[in-house]
Amino acid sequence: MKIIALCGSPRRSHTRTGQLTRELLAGAAAAGAETEYVDIGQLKLHFCLACDKCHELGHCVQKDDFEPFMEKVLAADGFVLASPVYCYQVSAQLKVFIDRLGRYIHCQKLLGKYGAVVATAGGDGQEQTTDYLSFMLLQLGAQTSGRLAVTLEEDGPVPAGSPLLAQARQTGADLVRAIKEKTEYPEQRQAQEGIRAYFCDVVNRRRDRWPAEYEYFKQQGWL
């Protein structure tokens, strides 16, 4: 079992979001998973060009780290999205990544996989941000097994004895359990079926413009 976490904080080694994400992965590792932590700053990511080539060709035409990273995500069983809260939303760095996910969303490429989300705020906005990250996993086809939405008002790393660290490890263990037991979340599945129906209509109407997605939907038996 492999779980990959993408931390969207620009603070690199000083990120408390990253600290909690690593604790989540530690909990997953203790439960038997192989884990990988990826700092958003390690990836070379260009802005989405809105060129529609990914829908037409089945891959992004930009030469950066996006497609190689997504190959690793597709090969994993679980995906964790984490971000600090900036102006009641995810970081700009993580949003650049999310904006590149168009065809993965249309095709629900993470169908059958599981995820968890992390958001840390200095004051407020953590719930809105975890709602958004959970929504993105839902759009991708993954089911979200847990979320960590916290306020960190004090400067510096989360103290060693903080219950937040135990909560993070439990979130990781819960993610492993969901993967092992193939837990179903009916409300999430129902929402994903509605999303798929919507994109079936969109892709069918644009089949001449988006041949790669049209062929994928046909292969999946969705059209």
PDB file of C-alpha atoms in Angstrom:
ATOM      1  CA  MET A   1       0.000   0.000   0.000  1.00  0.00           C
ATOM      2  CA  LYS A   2       1.363   3.425  -0.958  1.00  0.00           C
ATOM      3  CA  ILE A   3       0.194   6.822   0.272  1.00  0.00           C
ATOM      4  CA  ILE A   4       1.504  10.098  -1.164  1.00  0.00           C
ATOM      5  CA  ALA A   5       1.046  13.456   0.543  1.00  0.00           C
ATOM      6  CA  LEU A   6       1.421  16.810  -1.194  1.00  0.00           C
ATOM      7  CA  CYS A   7       2.043  19.717   1.168  1.00  0.00           C
ATOM      8  CA  GLY A   8       1.162  23.086  -0.329  1.00  0.00           C
ATOM      9  CA  SER A   9       3.012  25.273   2.142  1.00  0.00           C
ATOM     10  CA  PRO A  10       5.729  27.582   0.740  1.00  0.00           C
ATOM     11  CA  ARG A  11       7.608  27.516   4.045  1.00  0.00           C
ATOM     12  CA  ARG A  12       9.521  24.336   3.266  1.00  0.00           C
ATOM     13  CA  SER A  13      11.271  23.079   6.430  1.00  0.00           C
ATOM     14  CA  HIS A  14       9.512  25.620   8.700  1.00  0.00           C
ATOM     15  CA  THR A  15       5.970  24.570   7.819  1.00  0.00           C
ATOM     16  CA  ARG A  16       3.619  23.466  10.572  1.00  0.00           C
ATOM     17  CA  THR A  17       1.245  22.205   7.902  1.00  0.00           C
ATOM     18  CA  GLY A  18       4.062  19.947   6.809  1.00  0.00           C
ATOM     19  CA  GLN A  19       4.734  18.887  10.387  1.00  0.00           C
ATOM     20  CA  LEU A  20       1.161  17.684  10.823  1.00  0.00           C
ATOM     21  CA  THR A  21       1.177  16.072   7.380  1.00  0.00           C
ATOM     22  CA  ARG A  22       4.318  14.131   8.270  1.00  0.00           C
ATOM     23  CA  GLU A  23       2.644  13.002  11.495  1.00  0.00           C
ATOM     24  CA  LEU A  24      -0.324  11.827   9.443  1.00  0.00           C
ATOM     25  CA  LEU A  25       2.048   9.809   7.282  1.00  0.00           C
ATOM     26  CA  ALA A  26       3.747   8.442  10.393  1.00  0.00           C
ATOM     27  CA  GLY A  27       0.378   7.145  11.553  1.00  0.00           C
ATOM     28  CA  ALA A  28      -0.179   5.596   8.134  1.00  0.00           C
ATOM     29  CA  ALA A  29       3.272   4.007   8.176  1.00  0.00           C
ATOM     30  CA  ALA A  30       2.671   2.560  11.628  1.00  0.00           C
ATOM     31  CA  ALA A  31      -0.518   1.007  10.239  1.00  0.00           C
ATOM     32  CA  GLY A  32       1.454  -0.695   7.451  1.00  0.00           C
ATOM     33  CA  ALA A  33       1.601   1.765   4.543  1.00  0.00           C
ATOM     34  CA  GLU A  34       4.548   2.910   2.507  1.00  0.00           C
ATOM     35  CA  THR A  35       4.471   6.702   2.481  1.00  0.00           C
ATOM     36  CA  GLU A  36       5.973   9.609   0.571  1.00  0.00           C
ATOM     37  CA  TYR A  37       5.937  13.282   1.515  1.00  0.00           C
ATOM     38  CA  VAL A  38       6.208  15.809  -1.316  1.00  0.00           C
ATOM     39  CA  ASP A  39       6.826  19.498  -0.711  1.00  0.00           C
ATOM     40  CA  ILE A  40       5.100  21.681  -3.311  1.00  0.00           C
ATOM     41  CA  GLY A  41       8.367  23.588  -3.590  1.00  0.00           C
ATOM     42  CA  GLN A  42      10.075  20.446  -4.879  1.00  0.00           C
ATOM     43  CA  LEU A  43       7.879  20.462  -7.976  1.00  0.00           C
ATOM     44  CA  LYS A  44       8.314  22.630 -11.027  1.00  0.00           C
ATOM     45  CA  LEU A  45       4.743  23.586 -11.903  1.00  0.00           C
ATOM     46  CA  HIS A  46       3.613  26.024 -14.581  1.00  0.00           C
ATOM     47  CA  PHE A  47       0.272  27.788 -14.597  1.00  0.00           C
ATOM     48  CA  CYS A  48      -2.564  26.117 -16.499  1.00  0.00           C
ATOM     49  CA  LEU A  49      -2.799  27.619 -20.002  1.00  0.00           C
ATOM     50  CA  ALA A  50      -6.482  26.722 -20.489  1.00  0.00           C
ATOM     51  CA  CYS A  51      -5.503  25.372 -23.928  1.00  0.00           C
ATOM     52  CA  ASP A  52      -7.749  22.254 -23.705  1.00  0.00           C
ATOM     53  CA  LYS A  53      -4.900  20.076 -25.011  1.00  0.00           C
ATOM     54  CA  CYS A  54      -5.147  17.713 -22.024  1.00  0.00           C
ATOM     55  CA  HIS A  55      -8.780  16.973 -22.953  1.00  0.00           C
ATOM     56  CA  GLU A  56      -7.855  16.562 -26.601  1.00  0.00           C
ATOM     57  CA  LEU A  57      -4.641  14.547 -26.279  1.00  0.00           C
ATOM     58  CA  GLY A  58      -4.975  12.891 -22.875  1.00  0.00           C
ATOM     59  CA  HIS A  59      -1.960  14.623 -21.346  1.00  0.00           C
ATOM     60  CA  CYS A  60      -0.691  18.113 -20.587  1.00  0.00           C
ATOM     61  CA  VAL A  61       1.633  19.560 -23.224  1.00  0.00           C
ATOM     62  CA  GLN A  62       3.661  21.566 -20.713  1.00  0.00           C
ATOM     63  CA  LYS A  63       7.074  20.168 -19.829  1.00  0.00           C
ATOM     64  CA  ASP A  64       7.298  20.287 -16.065  1.00  0.00           C
ATOM     65  CA  ASP A  65       6.771  17.985 -13.076  1.00  0.00           C
ATOM     66  CA  PHE A  66       2.979  17.785 -13.191  1.00  0.00           C
ATOM     67  CA  GLU A  67       2.435  14.658 -15.292  1.00  0.00           C
ATOM     68  CA  PRO A  68       5.322  12.663 -13.704  1.00  0.00           C
ATOM     69  CA  PHE A  69       3.949  13.495 -10.254  1.00  0.00           C
ATOM     70  CA  MET A  70       0.421  12.485 -11.240  1.00  0.00           C
ATOM     71  CA  GLU A  71       1.754   9.154 -12.507  1.00  0.00           C
ATOM     72  CA  LYS A  72       2.980   8.520  -8.963  1.00  0.00           C
ATOM     73  CA  VAL A  73      -0.405   9.545  -7.535  1.00  0.00           C
ATOM     74  CA  LEU A  74      -2.226   7.187  -9.919  1.00  0.00           C
ATOM     75  CA  ALA A  75       0.056   4.336  -8.856  1.00  0.00           C
ATOM     76  CA  ALA A  76      -0.638   4.984  -5.152  1.00  0.00           C
ATOM     77  CA  ASP A  77      -3.612   3.863  -3.071  1.00  0.00           C
ATOM     78  CA  GLY A  78      -4.039   7.062  -1.090  1.00  0.00           C
ATOM     79  CA  PHE A  79      -3.491  10.772  -1.675  1.00  0.00           C
ATOM     80  CA  VAL A  80      -3.229  13.481   0.985  1.00  0.00           C
ATOM     81  CA  LEU A  81      -3.697  17.171   0.162  1.00  0.00           C
ATOM     82  CA  ALA A  82      -2.458  19.680   2.732  1.00  0.00           C
ATOM     83  CA  SER A  83      -2.339  23.463   2.808  1.00  0.00           C
ATOM     84  CA  PRO A  84      -2.015  26.429   5.120  1.00  0.00           C
ATOM     85  CA  VAL A  85      -4.901  28.870   4.943  1.00  0.00           C
ATOM     86  CA  TYR A  86      -4.206  32.119   3.095  1.00  0.00           C
ATOM     87  CA  CYS A  87      -7.133  34.551   2.795  1.00  0.00           C
ATOM     88  CA  TYR A  88      -9.575  31.723   3.565  1.00  0.00           C
ATOM     89  CA  GLN A  89      -8.240  29.437   0.815  1.00  0.00           C
ATOM     90  CA  VAL A  90      -5.411  27.129  -0.123  1.00  0.00           C
ATOM     91  CA  SER A  91      -1.957  28.525  -0.841  1.00  0.00           C
ATOM     92  CA  ALA A  92      -1.219  29.960  -4.276  1.00  0.00           C
ATOM     93  CA  GLN A  93       1.347  27.213  -4.810  1.00  0.00           C
ATOM     94  CA  LEU A  94      -1.199  24.441  -4.255  1.00  0.00           C
ATOM     95  CA  LYS A  95      -3.818  26.217  -6.351  1.00  0.00           C
ATOM     96  CA  VAL A  96      -1.440  26.142  -9.339  1.00  0.00           C
ATOM     97  CA  PHE A  97      -1.349  22.353  -8.979  1.00  0.00           C
ATOM     98  CA  ILE A  98      -5.120  22.060  -8.561  1.00  0.00           C
ATOM     99  CA  ASP A  99      -5.768  24.156 -11.669  1.00  0.00           C
ATOM    100  CA  ARG A 100      -3.854  21.579 -13.715  1.00  0.00           C
ATOM    101  CA  LEU A 101      -6.198  18.722 -12.714  1.00  0.00           C
ATOM    102  CA  GLY A 102      -8.876  19.323 -15.364  1.00  0.00           C
ATOM    103  CA  ARG A 103      -8.762  16.020 -17.244  1.00  0.00           C
ATOM    104  CA  TYR A 104      -8.170  14.056 -14.036  1.00  0.00           C
ATOM    105  CA  ILE A 105     -11.382  15.555 -12.690  1.00  0.00           C
ATOM    106  CA  HIS A 106     -13.387  15.016 -15.878  1.00  0.00           C
ATOM    107  CA  CYS A 107     -12.301  11.363 -15.970  1.00  0.00           C
ATOM    108  CA  GLN A 108     -12.403  10.784 -12.179  1.00  0.00           C
ATOM    109  CA  LYS A 109      -8.923   9.333 -12.469  1.00  0.00           C
ATOM    110  CA  LEU A 110      -8.649   8.613  -8.730  1.00  0.00           C
ATOM    111  CA  LEU A 111     -11.770   6.463  -8.701  1.00  0.00           C
ATOM    112  CA  GLY A 112     -11.320   3.633  -6.205  1.00  0.00           C
ATOM    113  CA  LYS A 113      -8.661   5.476  -4.220  1.00  0.00           C
ATOM    114  CA  TYR A 114      -8.861   7.171  -0.839  1.00  0.00           C
ATOM    115  CA  GLY A 115      -7.638  10.453   0.535  1.00  0.00           C
ATOM    116  CA  ALA A 116      -7.329  12.735   3.523  1.00  0.00           C
ATOM    117  CA  VAL A 117      -6.908  16.495   3.835  1.00  0.00           C
ATOM    118  CA  VAL A 118      -5.075  18.872   6.150  1.00  0.00           C
ATOM    119  CA  ALA A 119      -5.507  22.626   6.626  1.00  0.00           C
ATOM    120  CA  THR A 120      -3.886  24.884   9.213  1.00  0.00           C
ATOM    121  CA  ALA A 121      -4.880  28.459   9.958  1.00  0.00           C
ATOM    122  CA  GLY A 122      -3.478  31.214  12.123  1.00  0.00           C
ATOM    123  CA  GLY A 123      -6.974  32.345  13.019  1.00  0.00           C
ATOM    124  CA  ASP A 124      -9.825  31.071  10.868  1.00  0.00           C
ATOM    125  CA  GLY A 125     -10.675  29.497   7.521  1.00  0.00           C
ATOM    126  CA  GLN A 126      -9.461  25.972   8.197  1.00  0.00           C
ATOM    127  CA  GLU A 127     -12.927  24.437   7.830  1.00  0.00           C
ATOM    128  CA  GLN A 128     -13.589  26.179   4.504  1.00  0.00           C
ATOM    129  CA  THR A 129     -10.203  25.049   3.240  1.00  0.00           C
ATOM    130  CA  THR A 130     -10.634  21.405   4.234  1.00  0.00           C
ATOM    131  CA  ASP A 131     -14.104  21.538   2.655  1.00  0.00           C
ATOM    132  CA  TYR A 132     -12.470  22.689  -0.572  1.00  0.00           C
ATOM    133  CA  LEU A 133      -9.704  20.079  -0.488  1.00  0.00           C
ATOM    134  CA  SER A 134     -12.221  17.321   0.264  1.00  0.00           C
ATOM    135  CA  PHE A 135     -14.334  18.576  -2.641  1.00  0.00           C
ATOM    136  CA  MET A 136     -11.334  18.333  -4.960  1.00  0.00           C
ATOM    137  CA  LEU A 137     -10.705  14.717  -3.931  1.00  0.00           C
ATOM    138  CA  LEU A 138     -14.393  14.028  -4.490  1.00  0.00           C
ATOM    139  CA  GLN A 139     -14.190  15.506  -7.980  1.00  0.00           C
ATOM    140  CA  LEU A 140     -11.176  13.334  -8.725  1.00  0.00           C
ATOM    141  CA  GLY A 141     -13.123  10.208  -7.776  1.00  0.00           C
ATOM    142  CA  ALA A 142     -11.410   9.510  -4.454  1.00  0.00           C
ATOM    143  CA  GLN A 143     -13.275   9.022  -1.197  1.00  0.00           C
ATOM    144  CA  THR A 144     -12.107  11.112   1.753  1.00  0.00           C
ATOM    145  CA  SER A 145     -11.653   9.127   4.944  1.00  0.00           C
ATOM    146  CA  GLY A 146     -10.599  11.959   7.228  1.00  0.00           C
ATOM    147  CA  ARG A 147      -9.692  15.597   7.613  1.00  0.00           C
ATOM    148  CA  LEU A 148      -7.540  17.646   9.943  1.00  0.00           C
ATOM    149  CA  ALA A 149      -8.634  21.290  10.265  1.00  0.00           C
ATOM    150  CA  VAL A 150      -6.775  23.175  12.974  1.00  0.00           C
ATOM    151  CA  THR A 151      -5.984  26.668  14.235  1.00  0.00           C
ATOM    152  CA  LEU A 152      -2.360  27.300  15.226  1.00  0.00           C
ATOM    153  CA  GLU A 153      -2.205  30.707  16.869  1.00  0.00           C
ATOM    154  CA  GLU A 154       1.255  30.349  18.432  1.00  0.00           C
ATOM    155  CA  ASP A 155       4.451  30.710  16.409  1.00  0.00           C
ATOM    156  CA  GLY A 156       6.876  27.845  16.044  1.00  0.00           C
ATOM    157  CA  PRO A 157       6.339  24.109  15.552  1.00  0.00           C
ATOM    158  CA  VAL A 158       3.482  22.188  17.114  1.00  0.00           C
ATOM    159  CA  PRO A 159       4.724  21.144  20.594  1.00  0.00           C
ATOM    160  CA  ALA A 160       5.701  17.510  21.068  1.00  0.00           C
ATOM    161  CA  GLY A 161       2.910  16.851  23.555  1.00  0.00           C
ATOM    162  CA  SER A 162       0.145  18.477  21.540  1.00  0.00           C
ATOM    163  CA  PRO A 163      -2.969  16.338  20.995  1.00  0.00           C
ATOM    164  CA  LEU A 164      -2.936  17.603  17.399  1.00  0.00           C
ATOM    165  CA  LEU A 165      -0.021  15.288  16.642  1.00  0.00           C
ATOM    166  CA  ALA A 166      -1.960  12.288  17.910  1.00  0.00           C
ATOM    167  CA  GLN A 167      -4.987  13.436  15.931  1.00  0.00           C
ATOM    168  CA  ALA A 168      -2.852  13.638  12.803  1.00  0.00           C
ATOM    169  CA  ARG A 169      -1.460  10.133  13.339  1.00  0.00           C
ATOM    170  CA  GLN A 170      -4.986   8.816  13.860  1.00  0.00           C
ATOM    171  CA  THR A 171      -6.091  10.435  10.595  1.00  0.00           C
ATOM    172  CA  GLY A 172      -3.286   8.553   8.853  1.00  0.00           C
ATOM    173  CA  ALA A 173      -4.246   5.276  10.498  1.00  0.00           C
ATOM    174  CA  ASP A 174      -7.886   5.830   9.509  1.00  0.00           C
ATOM    175  CA  LEU A 175      -6.819   6.355   5.906  1.00  0.00           C
ATOM    176  CA  VAL A 176      -4.961   3.027   5.894  1.00  0.00           C
ATOM    177  CA  ARG A 177      -7.966   1.289   7.422  1.00  0.00           C
ATOM    178  CA  ALA A 178     -10.286   2.717   4.765  1.00  0.00           C
ATOM    179  CA  ILE A 179      -7.962   1.487   2.014  1.00  0.00           C
ATOM    180  CA  LYS A 180      -7.605  -1.980   3.538  1.00  0.00           C
ATOM    181  CA  GLU A 181     -11.316  -2.416   4.191  1.00  0.00           C
ATOM    182  CA  LYS A 182     -12.423  -0.659   0.985  1.00  0.00           C
ATOM    183  CA  THR A 183     -14.760   1.478   3.065  1.00  0.00           C
ATOM    184  CA  GLU A 184     -17.636   3.030   1.161  1.00  0.00           C
ATOM    185  CA  TYR A 185     -18.995   6.485   1.942  1.00  0.00           C
ATOM    186  CA  PRO A 186     -22.466   6.479   0.313  1.00  0.00           C
ATOM    187  CA  GLU A 187     -22.921  10.265   0.221  1.00  0.00           C
ATOM    188  CA  GLN A 188     -19.580  10.716  -1.504  1.00  0.00           C
ATOM    189  CA  ARG A 189     -20.307   7.952  -4.008  1.00  0.00           C
ATOM    190  CA  GLN A 190     -23.716   9.415  -4.799  1.00  0.00           C
ATOM    191  CA  ALA A 191     -22.167  12.838  -5.395  1.00  0.00           C
ATOM    192  CA  GLN A 192     -19.530  11.310  -7.676  1.00  0.00           C
ATOM    193  CA  GLU A 193     -22.162   9.536  -9.738  1.00  0.00           C
ATOM    194  CA  GLY A 194     -23.860  12.878 -10.289  1.00  0.00           C
ATOM    195  CA  ILE A 195     -20.558  14.479 -11.281  1.00  0.00           C
ATOM    196  CA  ARG A 196     -19.869  11.637 -13.715  1.00  0.00           C
ATOM    197  CA  ALA A 197     -23.283  11.996 -15.306  1.00  0.00           C
ATOM    198  CA  TYR A 198     -22.629  15.700 -15.821  1.00  0.00           C
ATOM    199  CA  PHE A 199     -19.263  15.116 -17.486  1.00  0.00           C
ATOM    200  CA  CYS A 200     -20.645  12.290 -19.601  1.00  0.00           C
ATOM    201  CA  ASP A 201     -22.952  14.845 -21.171  1.00  0.00           C
ATOM    202  CA  VAL A 202     -20.175  17.447 -21.534  1.00  0.00           C
ATOM    203  CA  VAL A 203     -17.659  15.009 -23.053  1.00  0.00           C
ATOM    204  CA  ASN A 204     -20.226  13.523 -25.415  1.00  0.00           C
ATOM    205  CA  ARG A 205     -21.168  16.967 -26.729  1.00  0.00           C
ATOM    206  CA  ARG A 206     -17.505  17.872 -27.198  1.00  0.00           C
ATOM    207  CA  ARG A 207     -16.325  14.523 -28.534  1.00  0.00           C
ATOM    208  CA  ASP A 208     -14.910  16.121 -31.690  1.00  0.00           C
ATOM    209  CA  ARG A 209     -12.892  18.623 -29.637  1.00  0.00           C
ATOM    210  CA  TRP A 210     -11.945  16.237 -26.807  1.00  0.00           C
ATOM    211  CA  PRO A 211     -11.279  12.876 -28.517  1.00  0.00           C
ATOM    212  CA  ALA A 212      -8.978  11.549 -25.770  1.00  0.00           C
ATOM    213  CA  GLU A 213     -11.575  12.037 -23.051  1.00  0.00           C
ATOM    214  CA  TYR A 214     -14.334  10.713 -25.283  1.00  0.00           C
ATOM    215  CA  GLU A 215     -12.377   7.504 -25.883  1.00  0.00           C
ATOM    216  CA  TYR A 216     -11.619   7.158 -22.175  1.00  0.00           C
ATOM    217  CA  PHE A 217     -15.288   7.497 -21.252  1.00  0.00           C
ATOM    218  CA  LYS A 218     -16.162   4.870 -23.852  1.00  0.00           C
ATOM    219  CA  GLN A 219     -13.489   2.504 -22.503  1.00  0.00           C
ATOM    220  CA  GLN A 220     -14.906   2.893 -19.008  1.00  0.00           C
ATOM    221  CA  GLY A 221     -18.398   2.054 -20.276  1.00  0.00           C
ATOM    222  CA  TRP A 222     -19.728   5.435 -19.197  1.00  0.00           C
ATOM    223  CA  LEU A 223     -21.035   6.390 -22.650  1.00  0.00           C
TER     224      LEU A 223
END
